[in-house]
Tab-separated table of C-alpha atoms in Angstrom:
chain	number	residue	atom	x	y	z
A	1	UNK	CA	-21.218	-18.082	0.394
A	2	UNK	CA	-21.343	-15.791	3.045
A	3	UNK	CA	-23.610	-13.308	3.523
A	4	UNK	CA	-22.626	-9.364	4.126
A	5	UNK	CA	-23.939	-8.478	7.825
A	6	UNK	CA	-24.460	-4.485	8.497
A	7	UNK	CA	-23.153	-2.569	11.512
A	8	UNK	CA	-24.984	0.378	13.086
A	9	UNK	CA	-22.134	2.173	15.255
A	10	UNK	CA	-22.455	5.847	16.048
A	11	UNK	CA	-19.537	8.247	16.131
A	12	UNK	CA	-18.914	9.779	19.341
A	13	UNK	CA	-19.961	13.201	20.330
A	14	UNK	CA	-17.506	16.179	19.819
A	15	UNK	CA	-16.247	17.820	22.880
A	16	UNK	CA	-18.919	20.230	24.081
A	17	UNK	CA	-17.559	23.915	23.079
A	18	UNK	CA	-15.573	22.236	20.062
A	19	UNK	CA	-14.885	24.636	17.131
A	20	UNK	CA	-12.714	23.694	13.901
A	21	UNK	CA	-11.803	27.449	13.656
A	22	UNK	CA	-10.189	28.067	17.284
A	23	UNK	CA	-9.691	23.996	18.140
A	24	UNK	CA	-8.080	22.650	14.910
A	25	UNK	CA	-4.131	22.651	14.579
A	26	UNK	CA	-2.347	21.540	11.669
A	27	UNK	CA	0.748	19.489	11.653
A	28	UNK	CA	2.165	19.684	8.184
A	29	UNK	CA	1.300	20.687	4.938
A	30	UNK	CA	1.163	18.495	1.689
A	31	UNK	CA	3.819	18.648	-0.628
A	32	UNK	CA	3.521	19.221	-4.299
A	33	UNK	CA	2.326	16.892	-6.931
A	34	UNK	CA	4.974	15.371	-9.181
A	35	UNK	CA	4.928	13.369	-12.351
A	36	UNK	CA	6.061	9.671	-12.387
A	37	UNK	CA	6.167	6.911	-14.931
A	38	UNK	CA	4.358	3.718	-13.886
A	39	UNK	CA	5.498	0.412	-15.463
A	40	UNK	CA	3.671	-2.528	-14.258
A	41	UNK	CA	5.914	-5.733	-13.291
A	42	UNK	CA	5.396	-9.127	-11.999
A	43	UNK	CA	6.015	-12.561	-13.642
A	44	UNK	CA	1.928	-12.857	-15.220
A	45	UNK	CA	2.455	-9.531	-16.592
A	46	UNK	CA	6.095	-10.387	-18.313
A	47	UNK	CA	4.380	-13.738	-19.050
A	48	UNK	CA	1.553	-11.837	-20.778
A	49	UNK	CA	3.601	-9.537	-22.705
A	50	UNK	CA	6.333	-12.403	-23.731
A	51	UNK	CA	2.797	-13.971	-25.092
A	52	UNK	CA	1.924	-10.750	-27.112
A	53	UNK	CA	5.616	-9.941	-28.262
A	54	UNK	CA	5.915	-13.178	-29.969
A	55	UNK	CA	2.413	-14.121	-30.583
A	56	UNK	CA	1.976	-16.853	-28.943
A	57	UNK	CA	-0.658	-18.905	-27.409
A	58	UNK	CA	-0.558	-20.435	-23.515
A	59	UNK	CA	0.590	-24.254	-24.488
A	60	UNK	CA	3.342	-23.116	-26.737
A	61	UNK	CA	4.513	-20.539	-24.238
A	62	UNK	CA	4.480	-23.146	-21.560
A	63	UNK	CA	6.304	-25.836	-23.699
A	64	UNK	CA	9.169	-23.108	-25.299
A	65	UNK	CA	9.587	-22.154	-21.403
A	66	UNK	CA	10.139	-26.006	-20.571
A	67	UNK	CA	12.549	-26.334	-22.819
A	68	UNK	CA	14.555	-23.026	-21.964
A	69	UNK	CA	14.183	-23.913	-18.373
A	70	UNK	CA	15.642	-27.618	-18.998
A	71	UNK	CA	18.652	-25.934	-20.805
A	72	UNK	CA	19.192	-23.229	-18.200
A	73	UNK	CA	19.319	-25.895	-15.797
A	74	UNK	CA	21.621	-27.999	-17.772
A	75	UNK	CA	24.197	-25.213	-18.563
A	76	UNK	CA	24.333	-24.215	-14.706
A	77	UNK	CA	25.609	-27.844	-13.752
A	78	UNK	CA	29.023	-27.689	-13.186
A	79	UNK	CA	30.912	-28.431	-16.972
A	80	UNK	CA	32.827	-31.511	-15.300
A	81	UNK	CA	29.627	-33.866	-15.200
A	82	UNK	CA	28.874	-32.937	-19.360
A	83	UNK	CA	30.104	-35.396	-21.465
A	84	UNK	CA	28.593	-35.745	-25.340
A	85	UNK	CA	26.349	-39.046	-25.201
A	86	UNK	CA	27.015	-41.949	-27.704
A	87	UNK	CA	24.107	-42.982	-29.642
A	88	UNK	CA	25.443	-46.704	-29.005
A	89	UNK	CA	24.967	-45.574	-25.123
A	90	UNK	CA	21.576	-44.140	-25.992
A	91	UNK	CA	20.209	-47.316	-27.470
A	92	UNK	CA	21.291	-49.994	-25.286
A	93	UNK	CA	18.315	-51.735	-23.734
A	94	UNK	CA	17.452	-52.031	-20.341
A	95	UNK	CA	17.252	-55.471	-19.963
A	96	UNK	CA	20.936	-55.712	-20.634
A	97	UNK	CA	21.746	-53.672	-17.857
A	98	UNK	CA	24.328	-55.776	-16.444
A	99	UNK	CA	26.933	-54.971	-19.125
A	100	UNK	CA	26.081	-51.554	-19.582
A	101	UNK	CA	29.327	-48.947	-18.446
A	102	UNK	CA	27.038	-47.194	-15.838
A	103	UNK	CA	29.253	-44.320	-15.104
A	104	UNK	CA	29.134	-43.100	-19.142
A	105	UNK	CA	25.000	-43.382	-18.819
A	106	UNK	CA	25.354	-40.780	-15.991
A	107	UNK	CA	27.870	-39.125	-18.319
A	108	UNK	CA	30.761	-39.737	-15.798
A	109	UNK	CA	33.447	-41.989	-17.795
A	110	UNK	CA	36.113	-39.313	-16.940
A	111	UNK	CA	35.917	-39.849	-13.311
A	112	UNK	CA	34.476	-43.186	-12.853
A	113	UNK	CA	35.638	-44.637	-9.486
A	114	UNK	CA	36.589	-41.048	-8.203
A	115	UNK	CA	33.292	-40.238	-8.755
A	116	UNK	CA	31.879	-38.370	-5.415
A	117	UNK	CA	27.909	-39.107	-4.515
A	118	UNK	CA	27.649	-35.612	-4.660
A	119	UNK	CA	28.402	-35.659	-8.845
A	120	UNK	CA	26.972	-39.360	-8.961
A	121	UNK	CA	23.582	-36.960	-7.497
A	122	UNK	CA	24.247	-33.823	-9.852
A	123	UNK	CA	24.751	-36.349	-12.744
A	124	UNK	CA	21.352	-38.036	-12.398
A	125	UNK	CA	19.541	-35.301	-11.823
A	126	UNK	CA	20.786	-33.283	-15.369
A	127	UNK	CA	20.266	-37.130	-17.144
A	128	UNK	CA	16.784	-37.119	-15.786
A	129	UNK	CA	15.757	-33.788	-16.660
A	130	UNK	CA	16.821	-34.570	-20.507
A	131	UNK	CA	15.603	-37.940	-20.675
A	132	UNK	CA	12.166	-37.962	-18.266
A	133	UNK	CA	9.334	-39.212	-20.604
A	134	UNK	CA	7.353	-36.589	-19.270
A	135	UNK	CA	9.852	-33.760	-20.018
A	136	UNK	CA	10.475	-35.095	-23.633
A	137	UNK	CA	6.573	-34.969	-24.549
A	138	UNK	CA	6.792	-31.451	-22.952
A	139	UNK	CA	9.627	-30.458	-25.161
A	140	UNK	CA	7.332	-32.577	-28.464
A	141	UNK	CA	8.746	-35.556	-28.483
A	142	UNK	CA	6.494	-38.310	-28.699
A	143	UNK	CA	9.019	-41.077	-28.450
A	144	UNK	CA	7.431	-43.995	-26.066
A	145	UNK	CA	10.690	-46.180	-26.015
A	146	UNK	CA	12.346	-44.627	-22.670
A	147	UNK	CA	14.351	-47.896	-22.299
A	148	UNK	CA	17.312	-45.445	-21.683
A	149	UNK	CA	15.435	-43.663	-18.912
A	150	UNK	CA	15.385	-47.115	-17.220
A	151	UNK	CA	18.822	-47.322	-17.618
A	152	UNK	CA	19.631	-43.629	-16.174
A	153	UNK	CA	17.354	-45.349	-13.023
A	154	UNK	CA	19.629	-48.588	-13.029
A	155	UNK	CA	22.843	-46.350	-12.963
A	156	UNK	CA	21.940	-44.347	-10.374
A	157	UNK	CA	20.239	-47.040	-7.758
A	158	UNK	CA	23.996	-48.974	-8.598
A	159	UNK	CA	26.651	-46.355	-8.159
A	160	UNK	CA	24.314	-45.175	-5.147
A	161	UNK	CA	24.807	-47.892	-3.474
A	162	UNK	CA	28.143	-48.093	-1.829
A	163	UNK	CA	27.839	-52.035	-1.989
A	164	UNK	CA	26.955	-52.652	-5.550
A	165	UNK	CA	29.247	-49.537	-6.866
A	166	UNK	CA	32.232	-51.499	-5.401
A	167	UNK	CA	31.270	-55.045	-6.901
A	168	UNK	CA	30.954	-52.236	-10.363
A	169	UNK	CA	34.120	-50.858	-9.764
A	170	UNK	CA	36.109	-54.605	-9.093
A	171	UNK	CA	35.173	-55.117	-13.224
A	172	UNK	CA	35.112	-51.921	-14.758
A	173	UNK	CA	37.905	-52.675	-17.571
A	174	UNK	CA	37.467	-49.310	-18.592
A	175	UNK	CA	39.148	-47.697	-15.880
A	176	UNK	CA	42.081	-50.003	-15.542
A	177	UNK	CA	45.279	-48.381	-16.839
A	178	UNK	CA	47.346	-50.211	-19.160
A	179	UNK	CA	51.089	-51.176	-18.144
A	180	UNK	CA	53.920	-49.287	-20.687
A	181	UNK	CA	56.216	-51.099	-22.116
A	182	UNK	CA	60.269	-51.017	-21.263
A	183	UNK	CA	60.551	-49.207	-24.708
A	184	UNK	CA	57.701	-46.678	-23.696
A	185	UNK	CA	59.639	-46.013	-20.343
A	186	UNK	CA	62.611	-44.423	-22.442
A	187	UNK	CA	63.492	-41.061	-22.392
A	188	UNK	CA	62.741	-40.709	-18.787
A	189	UNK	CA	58.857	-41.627	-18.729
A	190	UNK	CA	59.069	-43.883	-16.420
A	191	UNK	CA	57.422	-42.598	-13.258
A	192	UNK	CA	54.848	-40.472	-15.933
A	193	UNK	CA	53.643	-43.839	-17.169
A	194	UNK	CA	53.992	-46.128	-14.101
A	195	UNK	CA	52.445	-43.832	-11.819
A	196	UNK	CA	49.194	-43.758	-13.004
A	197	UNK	CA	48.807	-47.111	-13.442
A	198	UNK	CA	49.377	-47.944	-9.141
A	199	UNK	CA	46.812	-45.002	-8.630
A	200	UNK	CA	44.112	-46.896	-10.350
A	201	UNK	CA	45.365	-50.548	-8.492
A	202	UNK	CA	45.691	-48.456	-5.670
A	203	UNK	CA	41.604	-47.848	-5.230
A	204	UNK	CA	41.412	-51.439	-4.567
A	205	UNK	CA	43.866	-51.445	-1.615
A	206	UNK	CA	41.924	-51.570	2.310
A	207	UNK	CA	44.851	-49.384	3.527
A	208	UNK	CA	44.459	-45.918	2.522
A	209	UNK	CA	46.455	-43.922	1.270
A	210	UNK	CA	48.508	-45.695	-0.858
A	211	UNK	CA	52.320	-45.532	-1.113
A	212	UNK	CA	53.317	-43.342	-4.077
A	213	UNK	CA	55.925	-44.163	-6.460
A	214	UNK	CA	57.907	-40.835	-6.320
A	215	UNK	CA	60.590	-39.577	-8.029
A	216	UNK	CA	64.285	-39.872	-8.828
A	217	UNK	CA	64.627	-37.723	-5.316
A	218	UNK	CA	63.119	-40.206	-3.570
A	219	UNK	CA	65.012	-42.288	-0.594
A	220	UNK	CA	65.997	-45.637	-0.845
A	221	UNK	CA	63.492	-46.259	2.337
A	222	UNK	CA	60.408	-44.753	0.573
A	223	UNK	CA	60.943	-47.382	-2.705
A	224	UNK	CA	61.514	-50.362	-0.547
A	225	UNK	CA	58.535	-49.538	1.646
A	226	UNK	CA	56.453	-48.483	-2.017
A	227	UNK	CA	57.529	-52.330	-3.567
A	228	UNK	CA	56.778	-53.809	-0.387
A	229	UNK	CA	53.368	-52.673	-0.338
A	230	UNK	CA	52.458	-53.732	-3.618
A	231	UNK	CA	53.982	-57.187	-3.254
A	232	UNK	CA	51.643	-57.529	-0.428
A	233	UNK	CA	48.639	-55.288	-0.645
A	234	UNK	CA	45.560	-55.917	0.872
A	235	UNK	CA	42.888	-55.943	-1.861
A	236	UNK	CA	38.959	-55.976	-1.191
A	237	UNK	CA	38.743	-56.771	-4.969
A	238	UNK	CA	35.623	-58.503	-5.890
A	239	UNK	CA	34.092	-60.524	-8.506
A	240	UNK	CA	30.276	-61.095	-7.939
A	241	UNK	CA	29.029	-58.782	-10.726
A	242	UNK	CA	29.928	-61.339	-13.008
A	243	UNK	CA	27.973	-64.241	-11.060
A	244	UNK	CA	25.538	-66.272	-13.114
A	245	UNK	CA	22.313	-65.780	-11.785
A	246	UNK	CA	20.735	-67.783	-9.212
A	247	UNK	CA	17.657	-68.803	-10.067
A	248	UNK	CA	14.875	-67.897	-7.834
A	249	UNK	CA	12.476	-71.131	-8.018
A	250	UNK	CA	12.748	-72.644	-4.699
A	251	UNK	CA	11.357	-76.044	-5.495
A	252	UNK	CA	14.981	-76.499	-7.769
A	253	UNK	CA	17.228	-76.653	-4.421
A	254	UNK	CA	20.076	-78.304	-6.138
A	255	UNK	CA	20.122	-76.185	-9.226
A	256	UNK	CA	20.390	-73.011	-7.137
A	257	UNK	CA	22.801	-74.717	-4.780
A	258	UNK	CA	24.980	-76.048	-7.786
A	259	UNK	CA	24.725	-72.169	-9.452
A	260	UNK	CA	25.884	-70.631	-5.979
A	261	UNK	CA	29.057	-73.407	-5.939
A	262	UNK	CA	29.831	-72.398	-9.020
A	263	UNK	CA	30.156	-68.924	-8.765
A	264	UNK	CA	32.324	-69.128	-5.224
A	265	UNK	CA	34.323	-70.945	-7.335
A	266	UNK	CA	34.766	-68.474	-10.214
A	267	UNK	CA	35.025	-65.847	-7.871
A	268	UNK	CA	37.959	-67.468	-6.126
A	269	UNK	CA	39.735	-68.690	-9.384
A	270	UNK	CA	39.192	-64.766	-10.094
A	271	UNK	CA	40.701	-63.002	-7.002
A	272	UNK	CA	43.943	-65.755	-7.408
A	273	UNK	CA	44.138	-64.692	-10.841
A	274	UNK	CA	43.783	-61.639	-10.014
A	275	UNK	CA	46.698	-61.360	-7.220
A	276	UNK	CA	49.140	-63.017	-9.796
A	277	UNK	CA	48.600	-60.646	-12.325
A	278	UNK	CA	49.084	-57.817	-9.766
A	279	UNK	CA	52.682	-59.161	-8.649
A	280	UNK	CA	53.945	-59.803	-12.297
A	281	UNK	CA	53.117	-56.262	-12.405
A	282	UNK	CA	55.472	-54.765	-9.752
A	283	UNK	CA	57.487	-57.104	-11.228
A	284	UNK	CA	57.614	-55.650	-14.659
A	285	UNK	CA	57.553	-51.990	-12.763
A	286	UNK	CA	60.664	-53.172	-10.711
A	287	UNK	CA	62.437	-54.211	-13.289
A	288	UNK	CA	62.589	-51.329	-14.829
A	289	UNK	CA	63.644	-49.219	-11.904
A	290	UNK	CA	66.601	-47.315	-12.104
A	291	UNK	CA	66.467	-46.222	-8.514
A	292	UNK	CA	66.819	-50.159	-7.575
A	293	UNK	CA	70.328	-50.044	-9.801
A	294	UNK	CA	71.563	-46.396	-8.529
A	295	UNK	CA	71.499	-47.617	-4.913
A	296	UNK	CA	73.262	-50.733	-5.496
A	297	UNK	CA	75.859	-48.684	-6.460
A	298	UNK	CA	75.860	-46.851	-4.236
A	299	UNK	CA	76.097	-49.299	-1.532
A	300	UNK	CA	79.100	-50.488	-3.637
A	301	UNK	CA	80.694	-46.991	-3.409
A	302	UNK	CA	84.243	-46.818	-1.688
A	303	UNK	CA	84.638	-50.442	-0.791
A	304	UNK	CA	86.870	-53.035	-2.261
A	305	UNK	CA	84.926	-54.336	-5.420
A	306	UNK	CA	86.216	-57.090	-6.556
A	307	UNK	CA	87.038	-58.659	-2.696
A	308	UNK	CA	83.556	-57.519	-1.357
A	309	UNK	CA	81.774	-59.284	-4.469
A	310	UNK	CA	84.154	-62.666	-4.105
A	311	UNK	CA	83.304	-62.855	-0.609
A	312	UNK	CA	79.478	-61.758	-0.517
A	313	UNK	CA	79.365	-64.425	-3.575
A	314	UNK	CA	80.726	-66.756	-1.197
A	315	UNK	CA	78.606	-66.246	1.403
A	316	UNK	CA	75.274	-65.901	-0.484
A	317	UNK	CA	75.726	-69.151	-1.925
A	318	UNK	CA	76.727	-71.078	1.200
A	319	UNK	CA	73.323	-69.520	2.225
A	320	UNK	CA	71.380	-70.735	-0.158
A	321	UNK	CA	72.829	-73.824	0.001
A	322	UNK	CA	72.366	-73.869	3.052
A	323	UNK	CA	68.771	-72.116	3.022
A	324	UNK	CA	68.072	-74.643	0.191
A	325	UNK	CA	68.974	-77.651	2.638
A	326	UNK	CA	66.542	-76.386	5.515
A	327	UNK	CA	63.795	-75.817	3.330
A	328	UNK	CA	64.048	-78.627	1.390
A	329	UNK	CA	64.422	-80.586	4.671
A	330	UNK	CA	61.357	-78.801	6.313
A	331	UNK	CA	59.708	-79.345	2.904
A	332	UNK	CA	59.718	-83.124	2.934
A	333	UNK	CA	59.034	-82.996	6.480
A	334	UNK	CA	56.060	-81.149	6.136
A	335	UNK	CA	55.198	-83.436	2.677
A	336	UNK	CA	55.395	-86.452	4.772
A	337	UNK	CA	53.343	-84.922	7.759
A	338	UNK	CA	50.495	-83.999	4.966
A	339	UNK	CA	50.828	-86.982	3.455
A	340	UNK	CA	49.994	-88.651	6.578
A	341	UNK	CA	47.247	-86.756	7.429
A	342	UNK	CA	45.593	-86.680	3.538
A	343	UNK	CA	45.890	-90.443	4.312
A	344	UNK	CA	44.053	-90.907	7.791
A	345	UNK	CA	41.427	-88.044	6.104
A	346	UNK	CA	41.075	-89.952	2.888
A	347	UNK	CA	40.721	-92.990	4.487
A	348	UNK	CA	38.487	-91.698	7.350
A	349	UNK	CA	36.028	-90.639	4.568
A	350	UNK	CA	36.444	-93.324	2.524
A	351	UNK	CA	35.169	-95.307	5.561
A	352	UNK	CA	32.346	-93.250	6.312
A	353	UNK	CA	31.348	-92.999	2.867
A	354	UNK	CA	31.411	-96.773	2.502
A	355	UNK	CA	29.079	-96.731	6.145
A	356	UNK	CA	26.545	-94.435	5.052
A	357	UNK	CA	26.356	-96.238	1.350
A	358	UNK	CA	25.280	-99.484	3.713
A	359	UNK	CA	23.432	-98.211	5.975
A	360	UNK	CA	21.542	-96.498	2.970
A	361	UNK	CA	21.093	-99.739	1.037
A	362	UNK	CA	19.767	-101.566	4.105
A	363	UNK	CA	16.854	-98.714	3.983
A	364	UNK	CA	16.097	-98.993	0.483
A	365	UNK	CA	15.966	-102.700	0.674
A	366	UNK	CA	14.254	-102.749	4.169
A	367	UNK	CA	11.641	-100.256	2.403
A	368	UNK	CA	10.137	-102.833	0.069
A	369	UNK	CA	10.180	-105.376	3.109
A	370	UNK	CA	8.257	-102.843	5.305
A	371	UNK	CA	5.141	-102.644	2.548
A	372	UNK	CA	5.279	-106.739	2.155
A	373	UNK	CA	7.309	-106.156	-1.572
A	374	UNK	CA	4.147	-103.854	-2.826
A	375	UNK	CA	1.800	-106.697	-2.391
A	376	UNK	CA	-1.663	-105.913	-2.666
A	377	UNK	CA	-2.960	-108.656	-0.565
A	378	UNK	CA	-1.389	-111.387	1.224
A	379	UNK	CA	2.122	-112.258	1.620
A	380	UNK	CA	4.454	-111.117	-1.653
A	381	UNK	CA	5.230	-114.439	-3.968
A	382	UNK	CA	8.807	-115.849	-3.805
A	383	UNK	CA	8.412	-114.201	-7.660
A	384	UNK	CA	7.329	-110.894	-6.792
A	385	UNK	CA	9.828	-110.470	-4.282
A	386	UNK	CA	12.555	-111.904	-6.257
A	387	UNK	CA	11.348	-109.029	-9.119
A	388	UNK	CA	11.248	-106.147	-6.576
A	389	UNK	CA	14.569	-107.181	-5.212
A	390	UNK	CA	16.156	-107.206	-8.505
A	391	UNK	CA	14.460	-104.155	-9.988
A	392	UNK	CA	15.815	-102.679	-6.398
A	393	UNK	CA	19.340	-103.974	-7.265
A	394	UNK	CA	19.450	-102.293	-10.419
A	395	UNK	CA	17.910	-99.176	-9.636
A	396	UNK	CA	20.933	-98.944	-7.018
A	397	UNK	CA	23.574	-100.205	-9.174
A	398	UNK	CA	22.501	-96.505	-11.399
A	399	UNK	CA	22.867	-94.259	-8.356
A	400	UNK	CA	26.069	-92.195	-7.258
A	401	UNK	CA	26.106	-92.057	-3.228
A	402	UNK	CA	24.584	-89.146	-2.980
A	403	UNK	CA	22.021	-89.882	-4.774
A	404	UNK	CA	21.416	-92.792	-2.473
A	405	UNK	CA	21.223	-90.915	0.176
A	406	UNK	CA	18.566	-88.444	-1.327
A	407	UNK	CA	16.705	-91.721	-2.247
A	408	UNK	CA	16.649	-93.373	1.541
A	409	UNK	CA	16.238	-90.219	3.187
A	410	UNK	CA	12.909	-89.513	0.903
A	411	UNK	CA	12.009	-93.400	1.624
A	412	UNK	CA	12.016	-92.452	5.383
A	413	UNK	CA	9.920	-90.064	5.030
A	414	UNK	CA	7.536	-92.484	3.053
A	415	UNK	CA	7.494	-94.896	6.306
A	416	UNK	CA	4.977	-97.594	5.393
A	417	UNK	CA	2.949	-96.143	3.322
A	418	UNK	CA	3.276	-99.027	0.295
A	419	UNK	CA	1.666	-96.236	-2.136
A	420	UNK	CA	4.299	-93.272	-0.957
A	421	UNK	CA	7.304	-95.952	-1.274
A	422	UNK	CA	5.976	-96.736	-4.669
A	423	UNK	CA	5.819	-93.388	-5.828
A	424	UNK	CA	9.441	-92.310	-4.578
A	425	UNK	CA	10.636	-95.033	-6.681
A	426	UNK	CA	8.707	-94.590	-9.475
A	427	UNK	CA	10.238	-90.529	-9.289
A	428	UNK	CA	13.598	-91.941	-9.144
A	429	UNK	CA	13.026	-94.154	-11.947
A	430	UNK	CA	11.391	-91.411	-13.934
A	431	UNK	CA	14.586	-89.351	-13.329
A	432	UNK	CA	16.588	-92.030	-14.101
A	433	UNK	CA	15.533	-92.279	-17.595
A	434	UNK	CA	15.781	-88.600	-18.075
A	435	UNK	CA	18.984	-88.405	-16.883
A	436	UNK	CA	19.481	-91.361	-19.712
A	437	UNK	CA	21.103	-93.870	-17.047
A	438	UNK	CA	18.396	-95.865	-16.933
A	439	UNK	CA	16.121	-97.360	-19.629
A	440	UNK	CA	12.412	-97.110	-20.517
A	441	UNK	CA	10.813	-100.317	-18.969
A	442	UNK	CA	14.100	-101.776	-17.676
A	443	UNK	CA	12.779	-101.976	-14.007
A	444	UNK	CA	8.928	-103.055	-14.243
A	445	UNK	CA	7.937	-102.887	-10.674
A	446	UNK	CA	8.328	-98.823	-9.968
């Protein structure tokens, strides 16, 4: 602590001659007293007299003020981001977070994909402030189970993430839009119930905006271009939230190879799935166009009906007769042309599979050879190699080609090393007879 240090400084000297009588001048006078009230302010005195007003001690001040500040910042967020949360939503544990609907968590189910990161923010924030562990002990409750926190965190990292929210947003069944039915189009509620459903297809489309389906105003060149869109939209529609996991033990190669296979797979069988259902859908929509009918008629209008029909029925069916000709022509042609080259492929393969199968069994067999048919001494007996070479046979009468190949290339590695080559066959064996196509003891030599 620092210690107080004393000046000595000496006023200076009046003017010689100086008198306060003749030399002083006023400048002003003082004005007269008044009477005030004083109230003191500040936010420790309000906090001291909120304390004495209701009695209160310093904790439960602090913890009643938590709680009024959590609401006060809860009923300032903008009204569109509250949503009343289901206790099914509430419970749901963490661990299942794949098939949790992330956008009701945040409290966001009635915008979902139109979601902005700006509300996807505002969202998380209010959910955090309700749910924090630490917030909920302030406010006295003990609960230790914030598995619904963790989900709140999940949500949030997800829809954050521009990647991941669109591999969300490719399954989220609950913001597809449900087709209507010819009898639900009645009454003229047709483009009421159709257009909603191509605004939600639409947010898969890569080409932005999207056509709109429009009215009964609309021009005959704004429906074709709408139907022509849809029939061919370009859709970045994904599929690998649903992917099975892929392990992450890197000794089990195949097994994670096989997993990742599988799921390109799905995801293809998917996205085809996926485009036909989107076509029978404009079909269904088209179908029930009346715009489609009025300008038929309309191109009918004023002509000769019933020579105009007889002759455009002519002529459409001598071109598809003769459209049917070409293409079936240029279909066989092209048949034949794929036929050929499935064949030369097929065959090709078939050719080099039967190589590499050879070439495979001459390293197996030529393995044994190399360590003198596991011999421990000596030249092998006419009887030991006659056993080796028949255990050998067997072992690669169980074994698909690729298989093989795993075996010989693992044998190459081995060299000569008779106790390495032992031991690679003695794995394959052992797998063998897990796999249950080979039998306990059947070979004796591995």
């Amino acid at each position: 602590m620092a210690t107080a240090q004393v000046v000595n400084v000496t006023l200076p000297a009046l003017p010689e001659g100086w008198s306060a009588d003749k030399d002083f001048k006023a400048v002003g006078s003082l004005s007269g007293a008044t009477q005030r009230n004083l109230e003191a302010v500040g936010p420790h005195f309000l906090a001291h007299a909120r304390r004495r007003r209701h009695n209160r001690t310093f904790s439960e001040d602090d913890r009643i003020q938590a709680q009024h500040n959590v609401k006060k910042t809860e009923d300032e967020d903008d009204g569109e981001i509250s949503e009343p949360e289901d206790p099914m939503t509430l419970a749901r544990e963490a661990k299942d977070w794949k098939h949790q609907d992330h956008y009701a968590v945040l409290g966001l189910t009635r915008y979902r994909w139109r979601a902005t990161p700006e509300q996807i923010k505002r969202a998380h924030r209010k959910k955090v402030l309700r749910h924090h562990p630490d917030k909920k002990a302030a406010l006295g409750d003990r609960d230790e189970n914030d598995s619904f926190f963790k989900c709140i965190q999940i949500a949030n990292e997800l829809l954050s993430d521009p990647v991941r929210r669109r591999q969300f947003d490719s399954v989220d069944e609950a913001a597809e839009v449900e087709p209507p039915t010819k009898k639900e189009c009645a009454n003229g509620k047709f483009f009421k119930l159709w257009g909603p459903v191509f605004e939600a297809e639409g947010r898969f489309s890569k080409t932005q905006p999207v056509p709109q389906l429009g009215d009964d105003n609309s021009t005959q060149e704004e429906v074709e271009t709408f139907y022509n869109f849809w029939y061919h939209m370009d859709s970045w529609r994904t599929f690998e939230y649903l992917d099975e996991d892929v392990p992450d033990d890197n000794e089990n190669r195949d097994q994670k190879r096989h997993v990742e296979k599988k799921n390109a797979n799905a995801r293809r069988k998917r996205k085809t799935e996926d485009t036909a259902r989107l076509r029978h859908l404009v079909d269904d929509c088209l179908a029930l166009d009346e715009r489609i009918k009025k300008f038929r008629q309309q191109a009918r209008a004023g002509k000769d009906k019933k020579r105009l029909e007889k002759e455009a029925e002519a002529k459409r069916l001598a071109e598809e007769k003769e459209k049917a000709r070409l293409e079936e022509e240029q279909r066989k042609k092209e048949a034949e042309e794929a036929a050929k080259a499935d064949r030369e492929k097929s065959k090709k393969a078939k050719e080099a599979a039967k190589n590499a199968t050879k070439k495979n069994k001459r390293v197996v067999k030529g393995s044994v050879k190399d360590v003198n048919y596991f011999a421990e001494s000596g030249d092998a007996s006419a009887a030991q190699v006659d056993s080796v070479l028949t255990d050998l046979d067997i072992l690669m009468g169980k074994l698909e080609a690729e298989e093989l190949a795993s075996l010989a290339e693992r044998l190459t590695a081995a060299g000569k090393d008779g106790a390495a080559v032992k031991g690679v066959y003695a794995e394959e064996a052992k797998r063998l007879v897990g796999a249950g196509k080979l039998k306990e003891g059947e070979v004796k030599n591995f």
